Coordinates of C-alpha atoms in Angstrom, one line a residue:
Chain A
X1 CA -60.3 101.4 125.7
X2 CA -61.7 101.2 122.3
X3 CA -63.4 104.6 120.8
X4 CA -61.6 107.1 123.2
X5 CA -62.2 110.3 122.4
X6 CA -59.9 113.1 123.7
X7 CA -60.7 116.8 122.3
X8 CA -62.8 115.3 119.5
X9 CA -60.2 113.3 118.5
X10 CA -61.1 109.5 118.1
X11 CA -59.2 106.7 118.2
X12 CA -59.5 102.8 117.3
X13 CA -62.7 103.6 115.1
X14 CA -64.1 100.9 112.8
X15 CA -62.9 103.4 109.9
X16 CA -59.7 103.9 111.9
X17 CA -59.0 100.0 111.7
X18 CA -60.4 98.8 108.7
X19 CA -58.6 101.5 106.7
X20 CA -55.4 100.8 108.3
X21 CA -56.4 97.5 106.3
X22 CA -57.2 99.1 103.4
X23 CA -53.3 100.6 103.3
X24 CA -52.2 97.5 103.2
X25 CA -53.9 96.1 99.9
X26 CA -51.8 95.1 96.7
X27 CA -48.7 94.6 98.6
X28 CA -46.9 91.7 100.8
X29 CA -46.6 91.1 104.6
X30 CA -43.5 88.9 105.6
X31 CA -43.1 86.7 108.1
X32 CA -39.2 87.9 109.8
X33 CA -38.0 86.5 113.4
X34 CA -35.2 88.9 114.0
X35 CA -34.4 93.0 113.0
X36 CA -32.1 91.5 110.3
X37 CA -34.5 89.6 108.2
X38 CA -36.9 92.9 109.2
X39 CA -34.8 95.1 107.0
X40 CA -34.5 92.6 104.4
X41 CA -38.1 93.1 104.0
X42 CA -38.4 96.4 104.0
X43 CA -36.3 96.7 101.5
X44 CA -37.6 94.0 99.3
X45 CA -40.8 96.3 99.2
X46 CA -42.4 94.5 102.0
X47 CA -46.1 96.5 103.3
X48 CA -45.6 94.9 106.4
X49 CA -43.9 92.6 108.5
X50 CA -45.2 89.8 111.3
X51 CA -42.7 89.8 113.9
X52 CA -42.4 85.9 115.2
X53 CA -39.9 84.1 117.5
X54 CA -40.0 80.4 114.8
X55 CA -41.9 80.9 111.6
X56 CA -44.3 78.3 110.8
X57 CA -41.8 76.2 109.8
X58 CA -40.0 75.7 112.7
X59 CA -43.3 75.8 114.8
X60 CA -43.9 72.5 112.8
X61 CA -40.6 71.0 113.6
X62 CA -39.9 72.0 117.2
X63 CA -43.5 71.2 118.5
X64 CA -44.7 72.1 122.0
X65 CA -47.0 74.9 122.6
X66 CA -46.7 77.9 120.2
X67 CA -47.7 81.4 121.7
X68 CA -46.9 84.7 121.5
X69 CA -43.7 86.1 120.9
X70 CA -41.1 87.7 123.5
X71 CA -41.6 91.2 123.8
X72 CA -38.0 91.9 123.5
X73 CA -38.0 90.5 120.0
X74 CA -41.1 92.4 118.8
X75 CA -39.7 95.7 120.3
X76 CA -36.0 95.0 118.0
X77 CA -38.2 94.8 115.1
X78 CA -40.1 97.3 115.5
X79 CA -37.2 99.8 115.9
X80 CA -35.5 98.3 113.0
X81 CA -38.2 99.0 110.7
X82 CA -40.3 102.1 109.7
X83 CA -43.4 99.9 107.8
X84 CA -45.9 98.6 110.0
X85 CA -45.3 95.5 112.5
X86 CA -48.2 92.9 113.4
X87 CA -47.7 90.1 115.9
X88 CA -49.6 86.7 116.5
X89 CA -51.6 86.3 119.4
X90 CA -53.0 83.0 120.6
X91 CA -56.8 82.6 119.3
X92 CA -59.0 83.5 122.7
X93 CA -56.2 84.8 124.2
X94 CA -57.1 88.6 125.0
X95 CA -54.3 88.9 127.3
X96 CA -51.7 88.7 124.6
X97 CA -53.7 91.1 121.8
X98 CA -53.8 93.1 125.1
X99 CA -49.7 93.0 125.8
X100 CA -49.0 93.5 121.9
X101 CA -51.7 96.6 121.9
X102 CA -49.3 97.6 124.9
X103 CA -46.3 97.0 122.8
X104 CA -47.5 99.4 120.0
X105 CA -47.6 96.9 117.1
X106 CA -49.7 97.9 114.5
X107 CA -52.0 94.7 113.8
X108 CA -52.7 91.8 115.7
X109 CA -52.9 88.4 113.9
X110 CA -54.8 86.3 116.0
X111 CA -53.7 82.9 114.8
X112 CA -54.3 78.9 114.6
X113 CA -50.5 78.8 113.8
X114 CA -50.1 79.6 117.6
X115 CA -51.7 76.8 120.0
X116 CA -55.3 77.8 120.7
X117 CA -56.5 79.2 123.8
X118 CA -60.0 79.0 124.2
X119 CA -61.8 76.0 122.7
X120 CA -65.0 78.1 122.2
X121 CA -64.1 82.0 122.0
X122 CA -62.1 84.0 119.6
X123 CA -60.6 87.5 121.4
X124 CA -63.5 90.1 121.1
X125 CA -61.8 92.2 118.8
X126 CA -64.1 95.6 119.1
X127 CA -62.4 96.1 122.5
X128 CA -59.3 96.9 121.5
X129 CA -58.2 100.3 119.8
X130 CA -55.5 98.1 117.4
X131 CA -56.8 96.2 114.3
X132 CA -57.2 92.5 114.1
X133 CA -56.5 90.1 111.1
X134 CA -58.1 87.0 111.2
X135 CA -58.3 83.4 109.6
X136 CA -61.4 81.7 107.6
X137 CA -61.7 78.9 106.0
X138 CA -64.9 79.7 104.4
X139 CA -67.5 82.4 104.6
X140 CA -69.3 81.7 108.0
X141 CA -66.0 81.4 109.8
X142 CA -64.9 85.1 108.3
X143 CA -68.6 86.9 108.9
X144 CA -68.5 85.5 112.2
X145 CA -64.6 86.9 112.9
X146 CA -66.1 90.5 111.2
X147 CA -68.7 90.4 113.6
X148 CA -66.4 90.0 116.3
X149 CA -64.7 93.0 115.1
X150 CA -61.8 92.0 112.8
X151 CA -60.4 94.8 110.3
X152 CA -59.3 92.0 108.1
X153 CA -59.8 88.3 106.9
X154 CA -57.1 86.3 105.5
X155 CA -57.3 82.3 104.2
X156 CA -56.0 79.8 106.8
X157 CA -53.9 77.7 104.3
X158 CA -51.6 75.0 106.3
X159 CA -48.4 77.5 107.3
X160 CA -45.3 76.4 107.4
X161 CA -46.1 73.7 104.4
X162 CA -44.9 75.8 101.4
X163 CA -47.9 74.2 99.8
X164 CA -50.9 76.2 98.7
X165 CA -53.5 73.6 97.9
X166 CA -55.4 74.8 101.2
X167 CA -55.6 78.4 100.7
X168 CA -56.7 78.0 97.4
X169 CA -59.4 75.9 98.5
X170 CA -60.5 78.6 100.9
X171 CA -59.9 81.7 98.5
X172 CA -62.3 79.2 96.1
X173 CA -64.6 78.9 98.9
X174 CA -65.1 82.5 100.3
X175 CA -65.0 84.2 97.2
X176 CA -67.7 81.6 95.8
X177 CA -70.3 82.1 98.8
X178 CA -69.8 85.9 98.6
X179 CA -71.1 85.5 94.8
X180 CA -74.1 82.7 95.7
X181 CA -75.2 85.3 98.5
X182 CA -75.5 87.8 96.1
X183 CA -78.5 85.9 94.4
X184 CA -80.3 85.1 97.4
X185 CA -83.5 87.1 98.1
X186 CA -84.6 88.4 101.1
X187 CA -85.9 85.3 103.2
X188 CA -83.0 83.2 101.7
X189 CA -80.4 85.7 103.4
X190 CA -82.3 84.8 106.9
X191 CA -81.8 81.0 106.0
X192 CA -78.2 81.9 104.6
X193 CA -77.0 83.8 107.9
X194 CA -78.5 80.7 110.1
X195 CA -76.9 77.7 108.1
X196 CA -73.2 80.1 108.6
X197 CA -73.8 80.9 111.7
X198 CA -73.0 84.8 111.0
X199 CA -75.5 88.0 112.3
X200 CA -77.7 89.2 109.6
X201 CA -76.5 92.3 109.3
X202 CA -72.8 91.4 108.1
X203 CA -74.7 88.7 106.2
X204 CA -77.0 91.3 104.1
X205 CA -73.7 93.7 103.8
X206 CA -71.6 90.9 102.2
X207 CA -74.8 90.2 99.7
X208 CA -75.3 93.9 99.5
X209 CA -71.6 94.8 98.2
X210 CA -70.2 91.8 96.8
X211 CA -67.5 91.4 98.6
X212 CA -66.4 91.3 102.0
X213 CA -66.6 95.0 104.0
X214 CA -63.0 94.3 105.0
X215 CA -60.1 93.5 103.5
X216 CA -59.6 90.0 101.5
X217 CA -55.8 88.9 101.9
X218 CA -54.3 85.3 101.5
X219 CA -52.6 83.7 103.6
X220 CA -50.6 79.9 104.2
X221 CA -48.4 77.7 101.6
X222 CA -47.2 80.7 99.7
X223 CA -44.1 80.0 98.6
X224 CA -42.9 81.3 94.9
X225 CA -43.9 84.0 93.0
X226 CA -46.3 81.8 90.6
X227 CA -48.4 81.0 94.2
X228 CA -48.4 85.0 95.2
X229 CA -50.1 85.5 91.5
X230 CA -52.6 82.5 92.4
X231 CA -53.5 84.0 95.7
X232 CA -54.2 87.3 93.8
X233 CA -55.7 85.7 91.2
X234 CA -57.8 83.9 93.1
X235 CA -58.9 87.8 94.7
X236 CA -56.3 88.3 97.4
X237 CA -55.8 91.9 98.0
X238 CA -52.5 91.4 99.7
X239 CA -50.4 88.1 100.1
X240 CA -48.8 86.8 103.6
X241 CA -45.3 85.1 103.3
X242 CA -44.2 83.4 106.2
X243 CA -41.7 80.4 105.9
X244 CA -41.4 81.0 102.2
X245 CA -38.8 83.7 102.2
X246 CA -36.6 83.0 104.9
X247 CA -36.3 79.2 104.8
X248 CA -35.3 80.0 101.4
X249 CA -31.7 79.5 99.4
X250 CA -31.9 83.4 99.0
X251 CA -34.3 85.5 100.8
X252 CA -33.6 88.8 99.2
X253 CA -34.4 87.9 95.9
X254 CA -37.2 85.7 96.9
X255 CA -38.6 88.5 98.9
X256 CA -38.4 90.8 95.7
X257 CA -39.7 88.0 93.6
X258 CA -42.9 87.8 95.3
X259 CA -43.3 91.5 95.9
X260 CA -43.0 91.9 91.7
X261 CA -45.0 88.8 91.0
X262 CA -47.9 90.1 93.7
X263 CA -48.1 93.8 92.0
X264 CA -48.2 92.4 88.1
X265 CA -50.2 89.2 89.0
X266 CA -51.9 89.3 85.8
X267 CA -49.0 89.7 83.9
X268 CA -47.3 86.1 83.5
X269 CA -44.0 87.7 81.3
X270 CA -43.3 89.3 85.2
X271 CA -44.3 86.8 87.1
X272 CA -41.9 84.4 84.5
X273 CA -39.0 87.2 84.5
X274 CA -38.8 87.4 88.6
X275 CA -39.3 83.6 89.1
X276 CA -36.0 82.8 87.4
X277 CA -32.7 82.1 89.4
X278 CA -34.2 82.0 93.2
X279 CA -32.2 79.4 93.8
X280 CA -33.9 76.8 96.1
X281 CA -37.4 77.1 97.4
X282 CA -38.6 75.8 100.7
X283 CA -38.8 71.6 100.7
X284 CA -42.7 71.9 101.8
X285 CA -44.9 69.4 103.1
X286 CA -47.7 67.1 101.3
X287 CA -50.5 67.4 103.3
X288 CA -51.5 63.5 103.5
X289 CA -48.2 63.8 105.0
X290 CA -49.4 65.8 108.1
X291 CA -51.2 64.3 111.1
X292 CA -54.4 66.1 111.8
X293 CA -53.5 67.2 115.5
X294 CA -50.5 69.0 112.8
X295 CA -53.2 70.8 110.5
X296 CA -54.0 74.1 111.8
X297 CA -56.6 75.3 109.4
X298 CA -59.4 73.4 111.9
X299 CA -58.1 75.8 114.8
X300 CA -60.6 78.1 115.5
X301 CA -64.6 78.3 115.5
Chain B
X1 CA -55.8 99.7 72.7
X2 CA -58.0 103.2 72.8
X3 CA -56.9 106.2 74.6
X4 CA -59.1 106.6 77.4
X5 CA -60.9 110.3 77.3
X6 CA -58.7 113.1 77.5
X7 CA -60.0 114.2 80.8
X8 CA -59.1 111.2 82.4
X9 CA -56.9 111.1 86.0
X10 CA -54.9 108.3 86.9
X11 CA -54.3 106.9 90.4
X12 CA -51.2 105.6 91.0
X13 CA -51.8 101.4 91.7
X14 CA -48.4 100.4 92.8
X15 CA -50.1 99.7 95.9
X16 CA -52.4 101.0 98.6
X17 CA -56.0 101.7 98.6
X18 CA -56.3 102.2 94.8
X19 CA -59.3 100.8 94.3
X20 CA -61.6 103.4 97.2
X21 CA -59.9 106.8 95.3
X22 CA -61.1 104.9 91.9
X23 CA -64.5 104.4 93.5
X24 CA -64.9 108.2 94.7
X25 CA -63.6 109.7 91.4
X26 CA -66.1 108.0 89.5
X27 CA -68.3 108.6 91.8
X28 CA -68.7 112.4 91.0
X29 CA -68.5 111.3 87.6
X30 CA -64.5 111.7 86.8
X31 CA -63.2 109.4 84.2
X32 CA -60.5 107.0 86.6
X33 CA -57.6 104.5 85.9
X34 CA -55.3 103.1 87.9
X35 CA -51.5 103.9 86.6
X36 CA -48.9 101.0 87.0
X37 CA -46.9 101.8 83.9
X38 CA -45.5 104.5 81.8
X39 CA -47.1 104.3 79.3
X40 CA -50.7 105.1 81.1
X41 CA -49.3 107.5 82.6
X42 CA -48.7 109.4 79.4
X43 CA -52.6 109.1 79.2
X44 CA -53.9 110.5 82.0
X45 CA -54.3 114.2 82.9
X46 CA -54.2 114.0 86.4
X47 CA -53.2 111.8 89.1
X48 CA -53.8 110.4 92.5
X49 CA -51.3 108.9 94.9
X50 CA -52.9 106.8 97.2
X51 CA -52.5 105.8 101.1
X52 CA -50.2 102.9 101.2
X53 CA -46.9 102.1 102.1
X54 CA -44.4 104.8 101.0
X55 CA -41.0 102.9 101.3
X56 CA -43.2 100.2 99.1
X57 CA -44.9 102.1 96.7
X58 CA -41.4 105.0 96.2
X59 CA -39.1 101.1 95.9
X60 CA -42.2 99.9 92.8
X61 CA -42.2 103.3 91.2
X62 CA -38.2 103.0 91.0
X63 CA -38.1 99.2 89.6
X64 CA -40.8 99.9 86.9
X65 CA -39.2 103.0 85.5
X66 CA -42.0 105.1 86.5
X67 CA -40.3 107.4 88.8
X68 CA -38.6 109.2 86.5
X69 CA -41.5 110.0 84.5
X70 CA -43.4 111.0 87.4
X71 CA -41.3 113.2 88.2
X72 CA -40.7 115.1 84.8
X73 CA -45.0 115.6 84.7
X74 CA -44.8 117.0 87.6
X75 CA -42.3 119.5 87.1
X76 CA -44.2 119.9 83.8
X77 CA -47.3 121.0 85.6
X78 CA -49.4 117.6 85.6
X79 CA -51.9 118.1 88.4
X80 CA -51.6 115.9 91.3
X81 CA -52.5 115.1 94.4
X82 CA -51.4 112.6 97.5
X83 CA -53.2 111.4 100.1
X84 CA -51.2 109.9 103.7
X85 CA -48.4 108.1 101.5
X86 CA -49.1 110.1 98.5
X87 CA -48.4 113.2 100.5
X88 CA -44.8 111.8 101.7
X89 CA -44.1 111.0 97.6
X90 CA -44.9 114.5 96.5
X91 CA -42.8 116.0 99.5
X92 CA -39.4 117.7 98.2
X93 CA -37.9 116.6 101.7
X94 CA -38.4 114.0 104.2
X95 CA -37.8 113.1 107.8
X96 CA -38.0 109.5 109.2
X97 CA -38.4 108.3 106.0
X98 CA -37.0 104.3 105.5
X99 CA -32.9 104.2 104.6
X100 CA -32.5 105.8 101.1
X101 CA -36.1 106.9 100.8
X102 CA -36.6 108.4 97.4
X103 CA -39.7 110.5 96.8
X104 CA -41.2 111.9 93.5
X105 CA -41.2 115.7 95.2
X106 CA -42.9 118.6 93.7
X107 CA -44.6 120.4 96.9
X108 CA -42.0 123.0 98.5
X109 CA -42.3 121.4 102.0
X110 CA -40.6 118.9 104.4
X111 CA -42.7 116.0 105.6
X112 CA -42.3 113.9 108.7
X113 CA -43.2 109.9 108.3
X114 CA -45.5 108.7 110.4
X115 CA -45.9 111.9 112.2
X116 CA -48.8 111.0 114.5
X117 CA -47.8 107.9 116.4
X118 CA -48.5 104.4 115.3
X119 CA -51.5 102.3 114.4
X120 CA -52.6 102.8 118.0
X121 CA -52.9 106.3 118.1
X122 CA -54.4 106.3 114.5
X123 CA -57.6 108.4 114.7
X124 CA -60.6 110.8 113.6
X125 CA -61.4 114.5 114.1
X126 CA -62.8 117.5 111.7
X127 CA -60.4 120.0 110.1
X128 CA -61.8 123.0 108.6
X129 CA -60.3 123.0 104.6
X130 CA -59.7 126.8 103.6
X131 CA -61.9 127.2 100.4
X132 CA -63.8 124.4 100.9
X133 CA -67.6 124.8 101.8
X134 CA -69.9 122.5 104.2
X135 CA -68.1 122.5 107.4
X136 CA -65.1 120.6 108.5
X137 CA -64.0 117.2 106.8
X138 CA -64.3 114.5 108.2
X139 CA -61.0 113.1 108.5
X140 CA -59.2 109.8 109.0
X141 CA -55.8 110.0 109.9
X142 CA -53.9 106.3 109.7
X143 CA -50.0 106.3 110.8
X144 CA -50.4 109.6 108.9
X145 CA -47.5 112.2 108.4
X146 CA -47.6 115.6 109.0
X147 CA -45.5 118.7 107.5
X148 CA -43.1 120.0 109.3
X149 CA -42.3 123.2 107.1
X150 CA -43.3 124.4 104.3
X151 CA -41.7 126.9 101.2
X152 CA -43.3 130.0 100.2
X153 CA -45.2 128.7 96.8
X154 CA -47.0 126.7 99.5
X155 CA -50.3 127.5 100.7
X156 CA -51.7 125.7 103.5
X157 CA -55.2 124.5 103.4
X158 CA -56.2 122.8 106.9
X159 CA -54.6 122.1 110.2
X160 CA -55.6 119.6 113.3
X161 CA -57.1 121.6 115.3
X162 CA -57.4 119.7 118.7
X163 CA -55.6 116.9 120.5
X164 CA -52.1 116.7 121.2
X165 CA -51.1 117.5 118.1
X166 CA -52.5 121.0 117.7
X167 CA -52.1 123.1 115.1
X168 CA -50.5 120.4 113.0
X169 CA -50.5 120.9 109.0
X170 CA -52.2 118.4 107.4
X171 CA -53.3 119.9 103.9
X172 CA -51.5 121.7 101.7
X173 CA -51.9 123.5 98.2
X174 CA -48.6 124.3 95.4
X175 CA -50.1 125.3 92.3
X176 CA -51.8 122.3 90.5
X177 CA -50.0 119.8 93.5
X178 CA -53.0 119.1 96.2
X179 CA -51.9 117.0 99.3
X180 CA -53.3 116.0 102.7
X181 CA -51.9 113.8 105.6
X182 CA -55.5 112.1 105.7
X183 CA -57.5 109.9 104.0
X184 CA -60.7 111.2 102.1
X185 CA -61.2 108.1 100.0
X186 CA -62.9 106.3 102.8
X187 CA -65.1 108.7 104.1
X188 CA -67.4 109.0 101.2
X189 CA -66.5 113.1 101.8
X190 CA -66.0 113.4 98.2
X191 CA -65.5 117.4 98.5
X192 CA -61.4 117.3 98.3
X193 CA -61.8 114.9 95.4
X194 CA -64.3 117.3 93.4
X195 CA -61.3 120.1 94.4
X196 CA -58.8 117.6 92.4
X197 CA -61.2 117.5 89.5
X198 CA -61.5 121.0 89.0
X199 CA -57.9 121.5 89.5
X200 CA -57.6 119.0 86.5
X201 CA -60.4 120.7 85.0
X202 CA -58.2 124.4 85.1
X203 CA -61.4 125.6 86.8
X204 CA -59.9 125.5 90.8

């Protein structure tokens, strides 16, 4: 599937996915569970949006088993809006990634917010010719989703919470390992890529550039402008939004709001100016408040 | 704050893969900043607009006053050039663009959004760039317009020359105005980028 080439024309290439990444960076992807909230992102300025039957939110609320969304819904959006659409499949469920690749969205989340399907294995990611964003919650967990073949790593803060204190803590984490391997010689890097339980090679990369060879993004508690700036502060490329604009008092401004604030980041007279008059935010959730079968950030291996 | 050299080209950073067309141009030893404001675009010589979203990056240019001013260097001769979304912003006419889709313009041709198909059918091949020397390019095409038409200033450079879409135009020459429907920045093919230079330069 992946790799085809027709008349030396390839599709689905490494470069192919991870710079359909790269298009993405400096800009916000928005949760939206109908073609009407769609447009209201793409207007706002949105890069991207993540097609969803119940945003986090709602997951939280309503309970059961979370999976992937009906097809019918993802098609709507999709020809409601020109900007790129991703979906969430469940984590190890190949069968989904396989039906959205099917559907034509353009990125495949595959996501602890849905209810895990495979207690061991995440969806092998190089065998599909559409890229695949994925969750860490420090660096082993993201080299080991690279290896796997992700185009992009995102934080796993607790969606659907409207509180960042867990993405911050994993934007803190990555971030800081990707520096410590940089000082690491040789025979530390072998010690390094055993104690994460990542291959060598993406080990040595990630100590060779600095940074990750994909795509850095945020993702999970963002809800206001000021957190949008954190994330990028913090050295997001790109900031998810899910519950935080549409379970908001007024989603259009909101929307436009974070879009501003995740552009001039490191300008707080912007990030000031756009945060005033949103009306209400989303309630959010303490996190002592949340039972740990509720937390999702430990989905995933 | 210092003006930066006189030589120096600008790539736009409203969003999109800034940061790889920064790493290229200094790379062959251009002077590059990235442009979110006005007033650095009055500094820069030359500038690059990136792959990205073009409903996001047209809707940023619009709200920070900078599309007015992009516009009046261009008419005024600035050299620039747009790669995948950049190419769609330096279009005088579009088709499938978002509702109300505004575009900086410049280049005598009509662009069609998304041209190739969707992430899915995203892909590599070679295309043979008139002028340029080494063999084809390697090019990566992502969601990636195509033009439809072009006016008679325009000179077309390169064109898909297998697949489906055969025959496609995918890189195109006005004047001083360079775009192309792919993405050089993340090939580390810095040949179209050293083109830009000397078009900045007054030596291509």
């Amino acid at each position: 599937m992946a790799n085809t080439a027709e008349n030396d024309k390839t599709v689905g290439t490494t470069r192919v996915k991870r710079g359909m990444a790269e298009q993405l960076k400096n800009g916000v992807i928005m949760d939206v569970v109908t073609p009407e909230q769609a447009r209201i992102a793409e207007d706002a300025g949105a890069v991207a949006v993540m097609a969803l039957e119940r945003v986090p939110a709602d997951i939280r609320k309503h309970g059961g088993v979370a999976r992937m969304s009906d097809p019918d819904m993802i098609d709507g959006i999709v020809e409601t809006v020109s900007i790129p659409v991703m979906a969430k499949a469940r984590i190890g469920h190949f069968v989904e990634a396989q039906v959205l690749q099917a559907l034509g969205v353009d990125f495949i989340d595959e996501s602890e917010v849905l209810t895990p399907a495979d207690e061991a294995h995440h969806i092998d990611k190089w065998a599909f010719t559409v890229p695949f964003v994925c969750g860490a919650t420090g660096i082993g967990e993201a080299l080991r989703r690279i290896a796997e073949g992700a185009a992009m790593i995102r934080s796993k803060g607790e969606a659907g919470t409207g509180n960042v204190v867990e993405a911050t803590r994993h934007m803190r984490s990555i971030r800081g390992e990707i520096k410590r391997l940089g000082t690491l010689d040789e025979a530390e890097l072998f010690g390094a890529a055993k104690e994460m339980r990542a291959p060598y090679d993406v080990v040595k990369e990630v100590a060779e550039l600095g940074r990750l060879p994909v795509p850095l993004f945020s993702a999970g508690g963002v809800a206001t402008p000021a957190d949008a700036a954190l994330m990028r502060q913090l050295g997001a490329e790109s900031v998810f939004v899910g519950s935080g604009i549409f379970t908001s008092g007024d989603p259009a401004k909101r929307a436009d709001a974070i879009v501003q604030a995740t552009l001039h980041y490191d300008d707080p007279s912007v990030v000031a100016k756009v945060s005033r008059g949103l009306g209400e935010a989303m309630v959010g959730i303490n996190l002592d408040d949340l039972e740990d079968s509720q937390r999702y950030a430990g989905r995933g291996w | 704050m210092s003006a930066p050299p006189s030589a120096a080209i600008g790539v736009l950073a409203l969003q999109g893969d800034t940061a790889e067309h920064l790493r290229v141009l200094r790379g062959i030893g251009a002077t590059a900043v990235p442009v979110t404001r006005p007033g650095e675009l009055d500094q820069v010589q030359g500038l690059v607009l990136p792959g990205g979203e073009s409903t996001a990056m047209a809707k940023l240019a619009e709200r920070y006053e900078l599309l007015e001013p992009l516009r009046k260097r261009v008419r005024a001769g600035m050299p620039a050039y747009g790669t995948c979304a950049g190419m769609i912003l330096l279009a005088d006419r579009i088709v499938d663009g978002a509702r109300d889709q505004r575009t900086v313009g410049g280049i005598d041709m009509t662009v069609r959004r998304n041209a190739f198909g969707r992430q899915s059918e995203s892909f590599e091949t070679g295309v043979e760039i008139e002028g340029l020397e080494g063999g084809p390019v390697d090019a990566v095409f992502i969601r990636a317009p195509w033009v439809e038409s072009t006016g008679p200033g325009v000179q077309v450079l390169g064109q898909t020359a297998e697949g489906g879409a055969a025959g496609r135009i995918v890189a195109v020459r006005q004047g001083s105005l360079l775009a192309t429907s792919f993405h050089p920045e993340l090939t580390g093919d810095a040949r179209i980028h050293r083109l830009f230079v000397d078009i900045v330069k007054g030596t291509a």
